[in-house]
Coordinates of C-alpha atoms in Angstrom, one line a residue:
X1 CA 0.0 0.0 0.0
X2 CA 1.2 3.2 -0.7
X3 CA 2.2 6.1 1.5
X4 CA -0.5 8.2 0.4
X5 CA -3.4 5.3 0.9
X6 CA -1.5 4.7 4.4
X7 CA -2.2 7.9 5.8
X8 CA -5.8 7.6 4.4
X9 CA -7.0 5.2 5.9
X10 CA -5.4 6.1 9.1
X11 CA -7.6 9.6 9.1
X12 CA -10.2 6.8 8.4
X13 CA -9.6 4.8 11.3
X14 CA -9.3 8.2 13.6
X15 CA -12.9 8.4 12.8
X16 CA -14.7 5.2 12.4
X17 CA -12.3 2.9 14.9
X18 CA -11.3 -0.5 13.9
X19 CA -14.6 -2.5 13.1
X20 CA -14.2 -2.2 9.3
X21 CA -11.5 -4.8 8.3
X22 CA -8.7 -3.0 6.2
X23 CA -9.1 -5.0 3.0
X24 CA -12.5 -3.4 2.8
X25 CA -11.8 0.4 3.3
X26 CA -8.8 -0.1 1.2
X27 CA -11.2 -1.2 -1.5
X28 CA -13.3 1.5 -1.1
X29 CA -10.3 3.9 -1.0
X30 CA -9.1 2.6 -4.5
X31 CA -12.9 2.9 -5.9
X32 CA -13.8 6.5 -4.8
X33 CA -10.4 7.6 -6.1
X34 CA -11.3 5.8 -9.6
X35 CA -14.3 6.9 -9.6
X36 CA -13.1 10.7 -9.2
X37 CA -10.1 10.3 -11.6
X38 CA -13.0 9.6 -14.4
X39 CA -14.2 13.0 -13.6
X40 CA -10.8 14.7 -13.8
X41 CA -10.4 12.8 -17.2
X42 CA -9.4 14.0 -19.3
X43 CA -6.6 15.6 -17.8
X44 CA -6.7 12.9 -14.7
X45 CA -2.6 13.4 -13.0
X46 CA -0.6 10.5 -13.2
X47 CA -0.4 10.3 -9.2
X48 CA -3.9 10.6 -7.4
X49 CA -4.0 14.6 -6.2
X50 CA -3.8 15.5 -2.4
X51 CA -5.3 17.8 -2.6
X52 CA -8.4 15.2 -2.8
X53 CA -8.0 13.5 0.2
X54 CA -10.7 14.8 2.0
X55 CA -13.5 13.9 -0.3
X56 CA -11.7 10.4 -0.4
X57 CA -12.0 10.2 3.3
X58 CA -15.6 11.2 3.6
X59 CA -16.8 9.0 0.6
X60 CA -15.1 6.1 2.2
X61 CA -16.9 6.9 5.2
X62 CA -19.8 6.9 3.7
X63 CA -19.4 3.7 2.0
X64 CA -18.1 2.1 5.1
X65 CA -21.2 3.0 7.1
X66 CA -23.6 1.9 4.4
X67 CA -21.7 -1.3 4.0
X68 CA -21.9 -1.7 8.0
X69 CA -25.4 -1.4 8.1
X70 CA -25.6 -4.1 4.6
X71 CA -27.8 -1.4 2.8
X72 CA -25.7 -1.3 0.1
X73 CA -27.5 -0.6 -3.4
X74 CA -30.7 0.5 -1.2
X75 CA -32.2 3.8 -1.8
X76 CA -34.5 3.9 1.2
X77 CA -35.6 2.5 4.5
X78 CA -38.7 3.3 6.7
X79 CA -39.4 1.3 9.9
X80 CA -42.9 2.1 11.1
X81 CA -41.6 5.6 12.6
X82 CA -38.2 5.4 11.5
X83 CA -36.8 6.3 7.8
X84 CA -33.8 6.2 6.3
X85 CA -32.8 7.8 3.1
X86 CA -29.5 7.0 1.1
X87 CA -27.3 9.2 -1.0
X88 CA -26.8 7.7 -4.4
X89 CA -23.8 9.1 -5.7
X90 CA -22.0 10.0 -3.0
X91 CA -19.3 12.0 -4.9
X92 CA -22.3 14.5 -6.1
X93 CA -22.1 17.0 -2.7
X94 CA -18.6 17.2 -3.9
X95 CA -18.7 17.6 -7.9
X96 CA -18.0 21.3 -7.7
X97 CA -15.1 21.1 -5.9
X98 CA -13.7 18.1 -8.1
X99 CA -14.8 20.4 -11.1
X100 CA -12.6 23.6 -9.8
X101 CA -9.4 21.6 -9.3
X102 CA -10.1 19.8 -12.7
X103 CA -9.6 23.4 -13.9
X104 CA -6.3 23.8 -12.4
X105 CA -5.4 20.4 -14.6
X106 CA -6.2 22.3 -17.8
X107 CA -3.2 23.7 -20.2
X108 CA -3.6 27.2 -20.3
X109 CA -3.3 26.7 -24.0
X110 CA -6.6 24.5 -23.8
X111 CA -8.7 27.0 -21.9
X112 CA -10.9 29.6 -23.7
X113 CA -10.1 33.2 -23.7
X114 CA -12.2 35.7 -24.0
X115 CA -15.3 34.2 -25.2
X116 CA -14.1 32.3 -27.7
X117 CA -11.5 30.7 -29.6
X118 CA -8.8 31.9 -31.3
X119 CA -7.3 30.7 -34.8
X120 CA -4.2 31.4 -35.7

C-alpha cells in the first residue's frame, strides 16, 4: 500500500475505529479515487491529487457506514416511525469542488479566452 493510501485510511480509522477490516476500506479507498479520476479525465494526474483527500475520506466513510449497516444498493428505509434515506452518488455534494481543481489540470493553452476561440 502506498504512503499516500497509508495515511488515508489512518484519518479513516481516527474516525470510524477498527470494526471495518482494512481490506474493505482499502477497497473503497481505491474505488472513490477511480471513480473521481474519471471525472478529472481527461486531464486525470498520473499520481492521485492530495489535494483530494478529503472527499476520499468522507466518501469512504460513507461507503463504510452503508456497507456496515448491509444497505448497500438501497435507496430507502422506513421502519414504522423510523426512515432512512440514502445518497446515491456520494461523490455529487462534492462535484463542484472536483470540477474547480479539474480546472487547475487544464493547459492554459486548452482554456478559452475571452469568449471564444482563437485561430491562428
Amino acid at each position: 500500500m502506498s504512503e499516500v493510501k497509508r495515511t488515508i485510511l489512518e484519518r479513516i480509522r481516527l474516525r470510524i475505529g477498527s470494526d471495518v477490516p482494512d481490506e474493505l476500506l482499502e477497497d473503497f479507498i481505491q474505488i472513490v479515487q477511480d471513480r473521481i479520476n474519471l471525472r478529472l479525465a481527461p486531464y486525470s494526474p498520473t499520481n492521485f491529487p492530495t489535494a483530494l483527500d478529503s472527499i476520499v475520506v468522507e466518501v469512504v466513510i460513507a461507503m463504510s457506514n452503508k456497507a456496515e449497516l448491509h444497505h448497500e444498493g438501497v435507496d430507502n428505509e422506513k421502519v414504522d416511525v423510523y426512515s432512512m434515506k440514502f445518497i446515491q452518488d456520494l461523490l455529487k455534494p462534492y462535484l463542484e469542488d472536483i470540477d474547480l481543481f479539474r480546472q487547475t489540470l487544464i493547459p492554459e493553452e486548452a482554456k478559452v479566452r475571452g469568449g471564444g476561440i482563437k485561430f491562428i
